Amino acid sequence: MVLSGRLELPGYERDAERYQEHVWLCSGWDWIDPLKEANANRIALETGQTTMQALCAARGTDWKEVAEQRAQEQAYLEQLGLLDNGGMKDGKANGQPARSGAAGAPERTAGMPGGRGAARTV
């Protein structure tokens, strides 16, 4: 299409690779035990064994879109005065994953970016 002149892409002749860059995202799927998956993802992210891009791609989402959405949500919650030290003021989520085994502490069920879980008390 570019060579035939039907599609005009400024600078294509000089930098065709820029126009040919792409990222394929597969459809994501949920695992049998989302809590174990979330914890494994959190640990792998914290220890540098994976990236947000890899984790989000496995779920069929774009990591930059997830990061932008999270930033918008954080800004909105701050605007409403609902955040306290990075977490919710009502104590339901404190911004930091709880350590396993702490009685009455919230247990995170979705630790990866774009995850779909919630906190529950154990």
PDB file of C-alpha atoms in Angstrom:
ATOM      1  CA  MET A   1       0.000   0.000   0.000  1.00  0.00           C
ATOM      2  CA  VAL A   2       2.859   2.398   0.781  1.00  0.00           C
ATOM      3  CA  LEU A   3       4.773   1.512  -2.381  1.00  0.00           C
ATOM      4  CA  SER A   4       1.667   1.890  -4.546  1.00  0.00           C
ATOM      5  CA  GLY A   5       1.048   5.360  -3.118  1.00  0.00           C
ATOM      6  CA  ARG A   6      -2.390   4.436  -1.713  1.00  0.00           C
ATOM      7  CA  LEU A   7      -1.159   4.952   1.842  1.00  0.00           C
ATOM      8  CA  GLU A   8       0.986   7.931   2.825  1.00  0.00           C
ATOM      9  CA  LEU A   9       3.278   7.484   5.810  1.00  0.00           C
ATOM     10  CA  PRO A  10       5.624  10.454   6.308  1.00  0.00           C
ATOM     11  CA  GLY A  11       9.242   9.337   6.675  1.00  0.00           C
ATOM     12  CA  TYR A  12       8.512   5.668   5.852  1.00  0.00           C
ATOM     13  CA  GLU A  13      11.374   5.514   3.345  1.00  0.00           C
ATOM     14  CA  ARG A  14      13.873   6.750   5.959  1.00  0.00           C
ATOM     15  CA  ASP A  15      12.560   4.857   9.000  1.00  0.00           C
ATOM     16  CA  ALA A  16      10.336   1.944   7.969  1.00  0.00           C
ATOM     17  CA  GLU A  17      11.097   0.057  11.187  1.00  0.00           C
ATOM     18  CA  ARG A  18       9.319   2.729  13.240  1.00  0.00           C
ATOM     19  CA  TYR A  19       6.093   1.981  11.372  1.00  0.00           C
ATOM     20  CA  GLN A  20       6.598  -1.769  11.560  1.00  0.00           C
ATOM     21  CA  GLU A  21       7.064  -2.000  15.348  1.00  0.00           C
ATOM     22  CA  HIS A  22       4.228  -3.840  17.059  1.00  0.00           C
ATOM     23  CA  VAL A  23       3.319  -5.856  20.123  1.00  0.00           C
ATOM     24  CA  TRP A  24       0.989  -8.848  19.887  1.00  0.00           C
ATOM     25  CA  LEU A  25      -1.372  -9.361  22.808  1.00  0.00           C
ATOM     26  CA  CYS A  26      -3.066 -12.716  23.212  1.00  0.00           C
ATOM     27  CA  SER A  27      -6.383 -13.224  24.916  1.00  0.00           C
ATOM     28  CA  GLY A  28      -5.876 -13.581  28.641  1.00  0.00           C
ATOM     29  CA  TRP A  29      -7.298 -16.274  30.895  1.00  0.00           C
ATOM     30  CA  ASP A  30      -7.759 -16.792  34.609  1.00  0.00           C
ATOM     31  CA  TRP A  31      -5.939 -19.482  36.503  1.00  0.00           C
ATOM     32  CA  ILE A  32      -7.363 -22.143  38.783  1.00  0.00           C
ATOM     33  CA  ASP A  33      -5.958 -20.463  41.907  1.00  0.00           C
ATOM     34  CA  PRO A  34      -5.871 -16.690  41.357  1.00  0.00           C
ATOM     35  CA  LEU A  35      -4.440 -16.019  44.834  1.00  0.00           C
ATOM     36  CA  LYS A  36      -1.360 -18.169  44.178  1.00  0.00           C
ATOM     37  CA  GLU A  37      -0.979 -16.588  40.742  1.00  0.00           C
ATOM     38  CA  ALA A  38      -1.253 -13.072  42.171  1.00  0.00           C
ATOM     39  CA  ASN A  39       1.297 -13.788  44.902  1.00  0.00           C
ATOM     40  CA  ALA A  40       3.689 -15.412  42.429  1.00  0.00           C
ATOM     41  CA  ASN A  41       3.326 -12.428  40.086  1.00  0.00           C
ATOM     42  CA  ARG A  42       3.959  -9.969  42.928  1.00  0.00           C
ATOM     43  CA  ILE A  43       7.082 -11.834  44.036  1.00  0.00           C
ATOM     44  CA  ALA A  44       8.387 -12.181  40.459  1.00  0.00           C
ATOM     45  CA  LEU A  45       7.818  -8.453  39.883  1.00  0.00           C
ATOM     46  CA  GLU A  46       9.480  -7.452  43.170  1.00  0.00           C
ATOM     47  CA  THR A  47      12.528  -9.656  42.503  1.00  0.00           C
ATOM     48  CA  GLY A  48      12.996  -8.581  38.896  1.00  0.00           C
ATOM     49  CA  GLN A  49      12.068 -11.948  37.392  1.00  0.00           C
ATOM     50  CA  THR A  50       9.319 -10.436  35.247  1.00  0.00           C
ATOM     51  CA  THR A  51       7.957  -7.094  34.097  1.00  0.00           C
ATOM     52  CA  MET A  52       4.606  -5.321  34.099  1.00  0.00           C
ATOM     53  CA  GLN A  53       4.600  -5.706  30.318  1.00  0.00           C
ATOM     54  CA  ALA A  54       4.930  -9.503  30.546  1.00  0.00           C
ATOM     55  CA  LEU A  55       2.319  -9.843  33.309  1.00  0.00           C
ATOM     56  CA  CYS A  56      -0.226  -7.656  31.530  1.00  0.00           C
ATOM     57  CA  ALA A  57       0.386  -9.337  28.158  1.00  0.00           C
ATOM     58  CA  ALA A  58      -0.391 -12.715  29.756  1.00  0.00           C
ATOM     59  CA  ARG A  59      -3.831 -11.314  30.643  1.00  0.00           C
ATOM     60  CA  GLY A  60      -4.363  -9.750  27.234  1.00  0.00           C
ATOM     61  CA  THR A  61      -3.916  -6.153  28.384  1.00  0.00           C
ATOM     62  CA  ASP A  62      -1.461  -3.415  27.483  1.00  0.00           C
ATOM     63  CA  TRP A  63       0.741  -2.475  30.448  1.00  0.00           C
ATOM     64  CA  LYS A  64       0.850   1.208  29.511  1.00  0.00           C
ATOM     65  CA  GLU A  65      -2.951   1.385  29.441  1.00  0.00           C
ATOM     66  CA  VAL A  66      -3.088  -0.348  32.840  1.00  0.00           C
ATOM     67  CA  ALA A  67      -0.523   2.081  34.293  1.00  0.00           C
ATOM     68  CA  GLU A  68      -2.392   5.094  32.901  1.00  0.00           C
ATOM     69  CA  GLN A  69      -5.700   3.814  34.301  1.00  0.00           C
ATOM     70  CA  ARG A  70      -4.173   3.168  37.720  1.00  0.00           C
ATOM     71  CA  ALA A  71      -2.689   6.685  37.764  1.00  0.00           C
ATOM     72  CA  GLN A  72      -6.101   8.171  36.907  1.00  0.00           C
ATOM     73  CA  GLU A  73      -7.772   6.158  39.667  1.00  0.00           C
ATOM     74  CA  GLN A  74      -5.127   7.132  42.248  1.00  0.00           C
ATOM     75  CA  ALA A  75      -5.439  10.817  41.307  1.00  0.00           C
ATOM     76  CA  TYR A  76      -9.229  10.648  41.570  1.00  0.00           C
ATOM     77  CA  LEU A  77      -9.139   8.934  44.971  1.00  0.00           C
ATOM     78  CA  GLU A  78      -6.636  11.537  46.200  1.00  0.00           C
ATOM     79  CA  GLN A  79      -8.888  14.320  44.863  1.00  0.00           C
ATOM     80  CA  LEU A  80     -11.800  12.879  46.864  1.00  0.00           C
ATOM     81  CA  GLY A  81      -9.628  12.574  49.949  1.00  0.00           C
ATOM     82  CA  LEU A  82     -10.025   8.798  50.106  1.00  0.00           C
ATOM     83  CA  LEU A  83      -6.329   7.896  50.302  1.00  0.00           C
ATOM     84  CA  ASP A  84      -4.213   7.807  53.435  1.00  0.00           C
ATOM     85  CA  ASN A  85      -0.520   6.859  53.067  1.00  0.00           C
ATOM     86  CA  GLY A  86      -1.132   5.190  49.695  1.00  0.00           C
ATOM     87  CA  GLY A  87      -4.183   3.207  50.817  1.00  0.00           C
ATOM     88  CA  MET A  88      -7.879   3.587  51.446  1.00  0.00           C
ATOM     89  CA  LYS A  89      -8.808   5.614  54.540  1.00  0.00           C
ATOM     90  CA  ASP A  90     -11.466   3.124  55.641  1.00  0.00           C
ATOM     91  CA  GLY A  91      -8.771   0.484  56.227  1.00  0.00           C
ATOM     92  CA  LYS A  92     -10.103  -1.999  53.668  1.00  0.00           C
ATOM     93  CA  ALA A  93      -6.968  -1.665  51.553  1.00  0.00           C
ATOM     94  CA  ASN A  94      -3.721  -0.156  52.775  1.00  0.00           C
ATOM     95  CA  GLY A  95      -1.730  -0.037  49.545  1.00  0.00           C
ATOM     96  CA  GLN A  96       0.642  -2.771  50.751  1.00  0.00           C
ATOM     97  CA  PRO A  97      -0.025  -6.494  50.417  1.00  0.00           C
ATOM     98  CA  ALA A  98      -0.543  -8.160  53.789  1.00  0.00           C
ATOM     99  CA  ARG A  99       1.837 -10.900  54.793  1.00  0.00           C
ATOM    100  CA  SER A 100       0.342 -14.373  55.032  1.00  0.00           C
ATOM    101  CA  GLY A 101      -0.599 -15.690  58.425  1.00  0.00           C
ATOM    102  CA  ALA A 102      -1.536 -12.419  60.089  1.00  0.00           C
ATOM    103  CA  ALA A 103      -4.929 -13.025  61.664  1.00  0.00           C
ATOM    104  CA  GLY A 104      -7.472 -10.402  60.662  1.00  0.00           C
ATOM    105  CA  ALA A 105      -5.147  -8.848  58.070  1.00  0.00           C
ATOM    106  CA  PRO A 106      -6.401  -8.253  54.540  1.00  0.00           C
ATOM    107  CA  GLU A 107      -5.157 -10.877  52.124  1.00  0.00           C
ATOM    108  CA  ARG A 108      -4.629  -9.616  48.587  1.00  0.00           C
ATOM    109  CA  THR A 109      -6.321 -11.712  45.917  1.00  0.00           C
ATOM    110  CA  ALA A 110      -5.088  -9.742  42.912  1.00  0.00           C
ATOM    111  CA  GLY A 111      -1.527  -8.548  43.147  1.00  0.00           C
ATOM    112  CA  MET A 112      -0.765  -8.019  39.485  1.00  0.00           C
ATOM    113  CA  PRO A 113      -1.454  -4.890  37.494  1.00  0.00           C
ATOM    114  CA  GLY A 114      -4.968  -4.955  36.135  1.00  0.00           C
ATOM    115  CA  GLY A 115      -5.926  -7.826  38.442  1.00  0.00           C
ATOM    116  CA  ARG A 116      -9.579  -8.446  39.232  1.00  0.00           C
ATOM    117  CA  GLY A 117      -9.552  -9.501  42.860  1.00  0.00           C
ATOM    118  CA  ALA A 118     -10.314  -7.826  46.156  1.00  0.00           C
ATOM    119  CA  ALA A 119      -9.035  -7.905  49.703  1.00  0.00           C
ATOM    120  CA  ARG A 120     -10.533 -10.354  52.136  1.00  0.00           C
ATOM    121  CA  THR A 121      -9.939 -10.843  55.843  1.00  0.00           C
ATOM    122  CA  VAL A 122      -8.266 -14.077  56.930  1.00  0.00           C
TER     123      VAL A 122
END
